[in-house]
XYZ file of C-alpha atoms in Angstrom:
376
model
C -0.087 -0.226 -0.083
C 2.769 2.279 0.942
C 4.677 1.533 -2.282
C 1.474 2.105 -4.234
C 1.420 5.613 -2.554
C 4.710 6.345 -3.695
C 4.230 5.441 -7.205
C 1.128 7.624 -7.112
C 3.239 10.511 -5.954
C 5.453 10.041 -8.747
C 2.974 9.956 -11.229
C 1.429 13.102 -9.690
C 4.952 14.675 -9.818
C 5.055 14.062 -13.524
C 1.539 15.206 -14.126
C 2.046 18.520 -12.363
C 5.326 19.067 -13.950
C 3.852 18.605 -17.280
C 0.755 20.723 -16.586
C 2.689 23.302 -15.015
C 5.090 23.518 -18.107
C 2.224 23.566 -20.480
C 0.229 26.401 -18.478
C 3.356 28.629 -18.544
C 4.180 27.877 -22.118
C 0.757 28.238 -23.168
C 0.264 31.463 -21.460
C 3.659 32.826 -22.665
C 2.383 32.208 -26.245
C -0.428 34.811 -25.794
C 2.135 37.432 -25.425
C 3.045 37.105 -29.102
C -0.959 37.511 -30.068
C -2.602 40.969 -31.000
C -5.773 41.471 -28.983
C -6.983 38.876 -26.509
C -9.877 38.679 -23.496
C -8.957 40.041 -20.203
C -8.593 36.621 -18.906
C -6.125 35.555 -21.571
C -4.187 38.994 -20.903
C -3.864 38.060 -17.123
C -2.565 34.604 -17.913
C 0.121 36.071 -20.434
C 1.055 38.642 -17.458
C 1.492 35.787 -15.013
C 3.535 33.716 -17.650
C 5.790 37.076 -18.282
C 6.258 37.123 -14.422
C 7.133 33.501 -14.143
C 9.696 33.368 -16.984
C 10.581 37.091 -16.908
C 13.789 37.800 -18.719
C 15.393 34.609 -17.797
C 17.709 33.481 -20.518
C 17.022 29.969 -21.933
C 20.027 27.578 -21.294
C 21.009 29.494 -18.090
C 22.080 27.598 -14.999
C 21.541 28.234 -11.396
C 23.388 26.589 -8.497
C 21.239 26.301 -5.238
C 21.740 24.320 -2.216
C 20.325 23.973 1.620
C 17.478 22.341 3.236
C 17.012 18.612 2.211
C 13.414 18.819 3.806
C 12.210 20.911 0.829
C 14.182 18.780 -1.722
C 11.135 17.025 -3.017
C 9.234 20.164 -3.439
C 12.041 21.907 -5.114
C 12.418 19.011 -7.640
C 8.863 19.198 -8.675
C 9.052 22.911 -8.917
C 12.342 22.873 -10.968
C 10.784 20.152 -13.512
C 7.882 22.343 -14.268
C 9.958 25.607 -14.411
C 12.700 24.211 -16.469
C 10.286 22.663 -18.986
C 8.601 26.143 -19.400
C 11.366 28.551 -19.170
C 14.566 26.728 -20.261
C 16.367 27.440 -17.141
C 18.546 24.632 -15.308
C 18.519 24.611 -11.670
C 20.794 22.486 -9.830
C 19.418 22.394 -6.089
C 21.980 20.003 -3.989
C 19.787 19.444 -0.928
C 22.862 19.139 1.287
C 21.242 20.709 4.517
C 20.593 24.087 5.588
C 23.698 24.714 7.218
C 25.665 24.088 4.109
C 23.092 26.149 2.059
C 23.751 29.225 4.284
C 27.403 28.746 4.473
C 27.847 28.467 0.619
C 25.307 31.549 0.071
C 27.341 33.709 2.328
C 30.341 32.544 0.419
C 28.839 33.771 -2.926
C 28.562 30.514 -4.428
C 24.732 30.202 -4.702
C 21.981 32.162 -6.649
C 19.831 31.196 -3.476
C 19.649 28.894 -0.526
C 17.016 26.857 1.297
C 16.968 26.652 5.024
C 14.556 25.552 7.554
C 15.845 28.102 10.088
C 15.868 31.859 9.701
C 19.000 33.569 9.180
C 20.876 34.422 12.711
C 22.140 37.969 13.191
C 25.786 36.887 12.294
C 24.703 35.121 9.108
C 22.944 38.307 8.098
C 26.095 40.262 8.714
C 28.161 37.907 6.604
C 25.608 38.182 3.893
C 26.263 41.734 3.365
C 29.647 40.981 1.856
C 28.009 39.126 -1.005
C 24.801 41.302 -1.302
C 26.251 44.385 -2.639
C 24.319 47.146 -0.761
C 21.827 44.892 0.597
C 21.721 41.648 2.694
C 20.276 38.239 2.716
C 16.458 37.880 3.730
C 14.267 35.109 4.698
C 11.224 34.117 2.265
C 8.915 31.561 3.770
C 8.128 29.209 0.817
C 7.448 25.491 1.923
C 5.851 24.443 4.905
C 5.389 20.889 6.312
C 5.100 18.913 9.480
C 8.380 17.186 11.089
C 7.242 13.421 11.099
C 8.590 11.109 13.710
C 9.012 8.187 11.395
C 9.172 4.890 13.197
C 9.953 1.058 12.247
C 8.416 -1.116 14.953
C 7.068 -4.415 13.911
C 3.415 -5.163 14.847
C 2.513 -1.451 15.812
C 0.750 0.423 12.989
C -0.492 3.249 15.352
C 1.744 4.874 17.623
C 1.242 8.051 19.984
C 3.878 9.979 21.972
C 4.273 12.991 23.626
C 6.857 15.636 24.057
C 8.532 14.342 27.252
C 8.633 10.990 25.948
C 10.372 11.963 22.737
C 12.960 13.852 24.533
C 13.800 11.039 26.605
C 13.852 8.785 23.770
C 16.249 10.966 21.639
C 18.450 11.605 24.797
C 18.724 7.807 25.612
C 16.770 8.023 28.796
C 14.119 5.584 27.397
C 15.815 2.790 25.419
C 13.071 0.243 24.836
C 9.729 -0.042 23.150
C 7.829 -1.427 25.810
C 8.973 1.238 28.325
C 6.058 2.132 30.769
C 6.084 5.573 29.584
C 5.243 4.472 25.997
C 2.734 1.928 27.147
C 0.817 4.524 29.075
C 0.430 6.455 25.888
C -0.611 3.314 23.859
C -2.460 0.852 26.073
C -3.929 -1.117 23.431
C -0.604 -1.463 21.441
C 1.472 -4.750 21.374
C 4.685 -3.133 22.008
C 7.802 -5.381 21.499
C 10.696 -5.848 23.990
C 12.885 -4.348 21.291
C 15.677 -1.749 21.620
C 15.015 1.850 20.310
C 17.374 2.973 17.552
C 16.976 6.684 17.480
C 18.212 8.527 14.198
C 19.181 12.124 14.088
C 21.064 14.239 11.526
C 24.628 14.121 11.203
C 25.003 17.279 9.087
C 23.774 20.796 10.348
C 20.191 20.861 9.691
C 17.047 23.224 10.075
C 15.140 20.238 10.573
C 17.090 19.465 13.692
C 16.948 22.951 14.670
C 13.055 22.977 14.521
C 12.556 19.582 16.134
C 14.726 20.603 19.309
C 13.031 23.961 19.454
C 9.795 22.042 19.864
C 11.442 19.972 22.650
C 12.702 23.031 24.366
C 9.314 24.961 24.224
C 7.362 21.951 25.407
C 9.336 19.954 27.759
C 12.504 22.068 28.862
C 12.749 19.829 31.984
C 13.681 16.858 29.714
C 15.566 18.576 27.097
C 18.532 20.397 28.586
C 20.377 21.300 25.368
C 20.528 24.792 23.811
C 19.437 23.547 20.385
C 20.527 24.740 16.851
C 21.307 23.166 13.632
C 23.674 20.843 14.990
C 22.525 17.726 17.062
C 23.679 17.930 20.679
C 22.411 14.872 22.611
C 24.612 11.961 23.019
C 24.103 8.436 21.639
C 21.714 7.353 18.927
C 22.571 6.788 15.166
C 23.361 9.511 12.729
C 22.673 9.907 9.074
C 22.927 12.843 6.547
C 19.952 14.564 5.092
C 16.296 13.848 5.678
C 16.809 11.118 3.126
C 19.617 9.355 4.912
C 17.619 9.420 8.350
C 14.627 8.008 6.517
C 16.612 5.413 4.965
C 17.935 4.387 8.347
C 14.761 4.114 9.886
C 13.358 2.084 7.062
C 16.451 -0.415 7.358
C 16.517 -0.817 11.000
C 14.123 -2.729 13.272
C 13.136 -0.583 16.099
C 14.030 2.805 14.809
C 12.641 6.145 14.977
C 13.809 9.290 13.457
C 12.610 12.772 12.454
C 12.164 14.086 8.928
C 9.855 15.834 6.646
C 6.527 14.094 6.029
C 7.190 13.354 2.194
C 9.588 10.825 3.270
C 7.187 8.806 5.289
C 6.186 5.507 3.531
C 7.365 2.259 2.193
C 7.580 0.569 5.632
C 7.970 3.847 7.614
C 4.999 5.018 9.572
C 4.490 8.294 11.425
C 3.906 9.028 15.122
C 0.693 10.957 16.220
C 1.442 13.508 18.800
C -0.540 13.885 22.217
C -0.574 17.829 22.352
C -2.944 17.943 25.087
C -5.975 18.639 22.676
C -8.965 16.174 22.770
C -7.096 13.713 20.373
C -3.628 13.114 19.348
C -2.560 14.744 16.182
C -1.250 13.212 12.985
C 1.390 14.951 10.794
C -0.494 16.045 7.486
C -0.421 18.980 5.271
C -3.677 20.218 6.826
C -2.664 19.660 10.602
C 0.733 21.623 9.508
C -1.078 24.546 7.939
C -3.204 24.938 10.992
C -0.166 25.301 13.009
C 1.717 27.760 10.277
C -1.367 29.896 10.113
C -0.718 31.059 13.935
C 2.817 32.118 13.004
C 3.822 35.706 13.510
C 6.249 37.414 11.091
C 9.114 38.580 13.322
C 11.347 39.745 10.505
C 12.259 43.467 9.881
C 12.271 45.156 6.720
C 12.152 42.872 3.629
C 12.894 39.895 5.885
C 9.924 37.600 6.443
C 11.183 35.460 9.324
C 8.559 33.618 11.097
C 7.862 32.449 14.793
C 6.143 29.257 15.079
C 3.970 28.060 17.890
C 5.525 24.741 18.931
C 3.502 24.644 22.250
C -0.047 24.727 20.445
C -2.949 22.727 21.788
C -5.294 23.649 19.223
C -7.498 20.853 17.987
C -6.002 19.234 14.907
C -2.772 21.515 14.701
C 0.477 19.569 14.554
C 3.114 20.970 16.810
C 6.452 20.098 15.218
C 6.086 22.074 12.003
C 8.829 23.614 9.829
C 8.879 26.457 7.454
C 11.606 26.301 4.930
C 12.939 29.829 3.624
C 14.578 30.483 0.194
C 17.484 32.892 1.224
C 18.278 35.632 -1.284
C 19.797 38.996 -1.481
C 17.192 41.866 -1.105
C 19.669 44.092 -3.031
C 22.871 43.295 -4.777
C 22.106 39.863 -6.291
C 24.558 38.971 -9.156
C 23.271 40.499 -12.477
C 23.694 37.503 -14.548
C 21.445 35.202 -12.139
C 19.032 37.819 -11.013
C 16.589 37.495 -13.785
C 16.367 33.663 -13.580
C 16.437 33.514 -9.833
C 13.895 36.109 -9.646
C 11.490 34.384 -12.052
C 11.869 30.766 -10.496
C 11.091 32.553 -6.912
C 7.892 34.109 -8.685
C 6.745 30.942 -9.820
C 7.148 28.896 -6.604
C 5.238 31.626 -4.711
C 2.523 31.889 -7.223
C -0.817 30.361 -6.488
C 0.175 27.639 -9.183
C 3.442 26.857 -7.633
C 2.017 26.630 -3.969
C -0.713 24.280 -5.135
C 1.940 21.829 -6.055
C 2.772 21.290 -2.282
C -0.266 19.771 -0.883
C -0.052 17.012 -3.512
C 3.404 15.865 -2.277
C 2.815 16.033 1.633
C 3.991 19.498 2.156
C 2.044 22.385 3.486
C 1.365 25.493 1.378
C 2.357 28.858 2.997
C -1.046 30.416 4.255
C -2.283 33.371 2.162
C -1.718 36.245 4.504
C 2.072 35.308 4.550
C 2.609 34.230 0.778
C 0.973 37.492 -0.252
C 3.850 39.385 1.473
C 6.428 37.007 0.009
C 5.244 37.651 -3.492
C 5.393 41.415 -2.906
C 8.946 41.253 -1.480
C 10.227 38.860 -4.429
C 8.787 41.572 -6.929
C 11.158 44.254 -5.189
C 14.389 42.255 -5.112
C 17.410 43.674 -7.317
């Protein structure tokens, strides 16, 4: 069943890419016509904004968040077919993306954590007359994927998760887990907790959740680098997901699109009337409660990790695309701006919910579109 789900997702990606390319290309052809209806004119203008003055055959290099890579891959396929621009997004982790961006190696970077003050300062060296800014573009729940034979539904809460990932709870039939899952047949099996080996915004957001909800059980300061002792490590969300899939008794954290094919997702007891499973809808409910805390053109958000709202999933991340507000490289600016315009568009955001990501709520994405229009 999970394999069928993955196959359906692959077919959906292909269909979306083709339909997106056809829509952009068809709209673009309207620019060459004489008179047209107002609706056709609107479509033509949208297409012009999507491809802009990007040169066919141009290549852009980008890197960063592995959590958003499945979304970027879908967007790149549609955009490249329509506009002829090649985008190489490595997905090497948020830390690697921010570092490379601030070294002037990338057109844009992806990060699951907003830029820190010192990173903004460093960005001024490559953004002539400007600085790096955070544009929230991809939302999604951080799933706790697990591989425990015979357990199809698993509920955990923040204190229990903290103890699992801090090697304080080491077996699946522990009393704390039994209390949350009275009807489950929990095996006498060692827990293998997987975390990221690379610097990761997913790690940053997951540990922010633990700090916000159960500080007494999570004594670490948090950040992109994993700090707790013990456990297994792997690079990237794909690496952690692969480790969980291949290891009986494993649990790990990664973006929801990596769940499937033998890996199930934990539901979280938040204190609401019922445990909440990770989904695009439950993540969007949480993101809608976020506050913009960035200044100027920066749109960094503060998420509510401690939500108890009905149906809101608390371990949610937002991936930012990082770009210069001013001083982008002249040779890559048109294509970068065109790509960002496309992925922030209504069409681009609609792709997300079909591949287990959460679209950015309207009130926030509207600000993102306006900011993209002003970058130079």
